[in-house]
Amino acid sequence: MSEKHQPIYTIEDISSLNLEKFTFVDVRPHTHLLHFDSMPNAIKLDFEYIHEELKKEKWQKRKEDALVVYSTGEIGDHRAEKAVAILAHNGFSKVGLFDGGILAWHGISSEKVIVRQLFDRSSFTYTYILADPVSREALLIDCVEGHVKRDLGELKAMGLKLKYIIETHIHSDHITGSHKIHKTMKTPVKHIIGEKADVAAHARLIRVVDGDKIHFGKHFLTVVETPGHTDGCCCYVLDDRSMVFTGDTLLNRGVGRVDYQGGNATRLYESVQSKLFQTLPEHCVVYPAHDYSGRTWTTIGEQKKFNDRVSTKVSLEEFREHMRSLDLGRPKLMDDAIPT
């Protein structure tokens, strides 16, 4: 089979095939594997060392197998096309290309959204890109001023259209990147924050309350007001309740401080227990605004069992006593971090 005649499969083709008859070959970069599960029956091929890999016995045995190669599906990623050509050149006779990549697969097969978790080392802050894989409409949650170029670059590379910038609350450890994004983008982007957040009104600002829906493509986030860390804290729950973005309300086996911006230990405890633990399924993924221990995410079930500060085994009085005992310094950007 000549290299120029390798079959190209669309997502419609893939969804109609008997997947058990094909072996999918995943050539995505290692960093991308953290964000999206592989396709069924997939094997990893290290694209950086593809020529060395193909000499190994495990690949030589697959020369007659029906292989379908895929990568991220992001604009500018040509790994899959190059891998198909190399495989065909090395005698793999039944190799094809899945044109849509992993983004198309997750968008069609499981209705999953695109999630990208990004990190700011100076403030230990997580920023999230959340997008609908079909419409490409995207949300940017808790962006940091120093990483606006990175965030906009990610959106562009993935072919996404930024619809809303969302804050879980007013941050005191970093300056939001929202104002910088507004100045950078030609089309104004609305800025979403909780109704009770102490921030000055401006033309782009949308204040949200409990139960409001934030739509992007065919998906939406539901606003859950969770006061306690600050008066204006909100969590955002995906429509299928598979994930929640918790800001500082619920961290990886921890919670945010309660000693400034209207913080209140009793309200924080009640927010976590009644609005998160009692309403969300245990498999729901918890994406926090910060982490200081190397963890990226947890689940509601894990938090209920293992969060020493606010698990279901911790009483309100125990929680209040623990929060009173903390000796925390003043947040370093307290006077500068108000969104503009």
PDB file of N, CA and C in Angstrom, residues 113 130-139 161 163-164 214-221 239:
ATOM      1  N   VAL A 113     -16.578  17.133  27.992  1.00  0.00           N
ATOM      2  CA  VAL A 113     -16.056  18.445  27.639  1.00  0.00           C
ATOM      3  C   VAL A 113     -14.530  18.360  27.574  1.00  0.00           C
ATOM      4  N   LEU A 130     -12.179  25.174  29.962  1.00  0.00           N
ATOM      5  CA  LEU A 130     -13.276  24.218  29.836  1.00  0.00           C
ATOM      6  C   LEU A 130     -13.999  24.541  28.541  1.00  0.00           C
ATOM      7  N   ALA A 131     -14.193  23.543  27.668  1.00  0.00           N
ATOM      8  CA  ALA A 131     -14.740  23.850  26.351  1.00  0.00           C
ATOM      9  C   ALA A 131     -15.656  22.752  25.840  1.00  0.00           C
ATOM     10  N   ASP A 132     -16.600  23.157  25.000  1.00  0.00           N
ATOM     11  CA  ASP A 132     -17.462  22.221  24.290  1.00  0.00           C
ATOM     12  C   ASP A 132     -16.719  21.761  23.038  1.00  0.00           C
ATOM     13  N   PRO A 133     -16.542  20.442  22.829  1.00  0.00           N
ATOM     14  CA  PRO A 133     -15.726  19.961  21.716  1.00  0.00           C
ATOM     15  C   PRO A 133     -16.345  20.160  20.341  1.00  0.00           C
ATOM     16  N   VAL A 134     -17.650  20.401  20.273  1.00  0.00           N
ATOM     17  CA  VAL A 134     -18.307  20.557  18.983  1.00  0.00           C
ATOM     18  C   VAL A 134     -18.346  22.024  18.557  1.00  0.00           C
ATOM     19  N   SER A 135     -18.917  22.888  19.413  1.00  0.00           N
ATOM     20  CA  SER A 135     -19.018  24.315  19.079  1.00  0.00           C
ATOM     21  C   SER A 135     -17.690  25.034  19.253  1.00  0.00           C
ATOM     22  N   ARG A 136     -16.786  24.459  20.090  1.00  0.00           N
ATOM     23  CA  ARG A 136     -15.477  25.027  20.432  1.00  0.00           C
ATOM     24  C   ARG A 136     -15.587  26.245  21.343  1.00  0.00           C
ATOM     25  N   GLU A 137     -16.787  26.514  21.891  1.00  0.00           N
ATOM     26  CA  GLU A 137     -16.925  27.601  22.862  1.00  0.00           C
ATOM     27  C   GLU A 137     -16.230  27.205  24.166  1.00  0.00           C
ATOM     28  N   ALA A 138     -15.500  28.168  24.753  1.00  0.00           N
ATOM     29  CA  ALA A 138     -14.672  27.858  25.912  1.00  0.00           C
ATOM     30  C   ALA A 138     -14.883  28.836  27.054  1.00  0.00           C
ATOM     31  N   LEU A 139     -14.597  28.344  28.264  1.00  0.00           N
ATOM     32  CA  LEU A 139     -14.599  29.142  29.474  1.00  0.00           C
ATOM     33  C   LEU A 139     -13.183  29.140  30.036  1.00  0.00           C
ATOM     34  N   LYS A 161     -12.901  29.109  21.115  1.00  0.00           N
ATOM     35  CA  LYS A 161     -13.397  30.485  21.138  1.00  0.00           C
ATOM     36  C   LYS A 161     -13.800  30.853  22.560  1.00  0.00           C
ATOM     37  N   LYS A 163     -15.580  32.358  25.459  1.00  0.00           N
ATOM     38  CA  LYS A 163     -16.893  32.960  25.643  1.00  0.00           C
ATOM     39  C   LYS A 163     -16.993  33.736  26.948  1.00  0.00           C
ATOM     40  N   TYR A 164     -16.516  33.147  28.048  1.00  0.00           N
ATOM     41  CA  TYR A 164     -16.589  33.798  29.355  1.00  0.00           C
ATOM     42  C   TYR A 164     -15.289  33.604  30.124  1.00  0.00           C
ATOM     43  N   ILE A 214     -24.428  28.795  33.192  1.00  0.00           N
ATOM     44  CA  ILE A 214     -23.458  29.414  32.296  1.00  0.00           C
ATOM     45  C   ILE A 214     -23.282  28.473  31.111  1.00  0.00           C
ATOM     46  N   HIS A 215     -23.813  28.840  29.967  1.00  0.00           N
ATOM     47  CA  HIS A 215     -23.843  27.948  28.811  1.00  0.00           C
ATOM     48  C   HIS A 215     -22.619  28.135  27.920  1.00  0.00           C
ATOM     49  N   PHE A 216     -22.091  27.014  27.431  1.00  0.00           N
ATOM     50  CA  PHE A 216     -21.037  27.025  26.419  1.00  0.00           C
ATOM     51  C   PHE A 216     -21.279  25.814  25.516  1.00  0.00           C
ATOM     52  N   GLY A 217     -21.608  26.099  24.242  1.00  0.00           N
ATOM     53  CA  GLY A 217     -22.008  25.016  23.359  1.00  0.00           C
ATOM     54  C   GLY A 217     -23.230  24.314  23.915  1.00  0.00           C
ATOM     55  N   LYS A 218     -23.210  22.976  23.883  1.00  0.00           N
ATOM     56  CA  LYS A 218     -24.348  22.208  24.390  1.00  0.00           C
ATOM     57  C   LYS A 218     -24.235  21.929  25.888  1.00  0.00           C
ATOM     58  N   HIS A 219     -23.186  22.428  26.518  1.00  0.00           N
ATOM     59  CA  HIS A 219     -22.957  22.189  27.940  1.00  0.00           C
ATOM     60  C   HIS A 219     -23.241  23.449  28.760  1.00  0.00           C
ATOM     61  N   PHE A 220     -23.289  23.286  30.070  1.00  0.00           N
ATOM     62  CA  PHE A 220     -23.430  24.436  30.961  1.00  0.00           C
ATOM     63  C   PHE A 220     -22.862  24.115  32.336  1.00  0.00           C
ATOM     64  N   LEU A 221     -22.496  25.166  33.049  1.00  0.00           N
ATOM     65  CA  LEU A 221     -22.128  25.076  34.454  1.00  0.00           C
ATOM     66  C   LEU A 221     -23.266  25.656  35.285  1.00  0.00           C
ATOM     67  N   ASP A 239     -22.887  20.203  33.885  1.00  0.00           N
ATOM     68  CA  ASP A 239     -24.287  19.775  33.731  1.00  0.00           C
ATOM     69  C   ASP A 239     -24.542  18.323  34.124  1.00  0.00           C
TER      70      ASP A 239
END
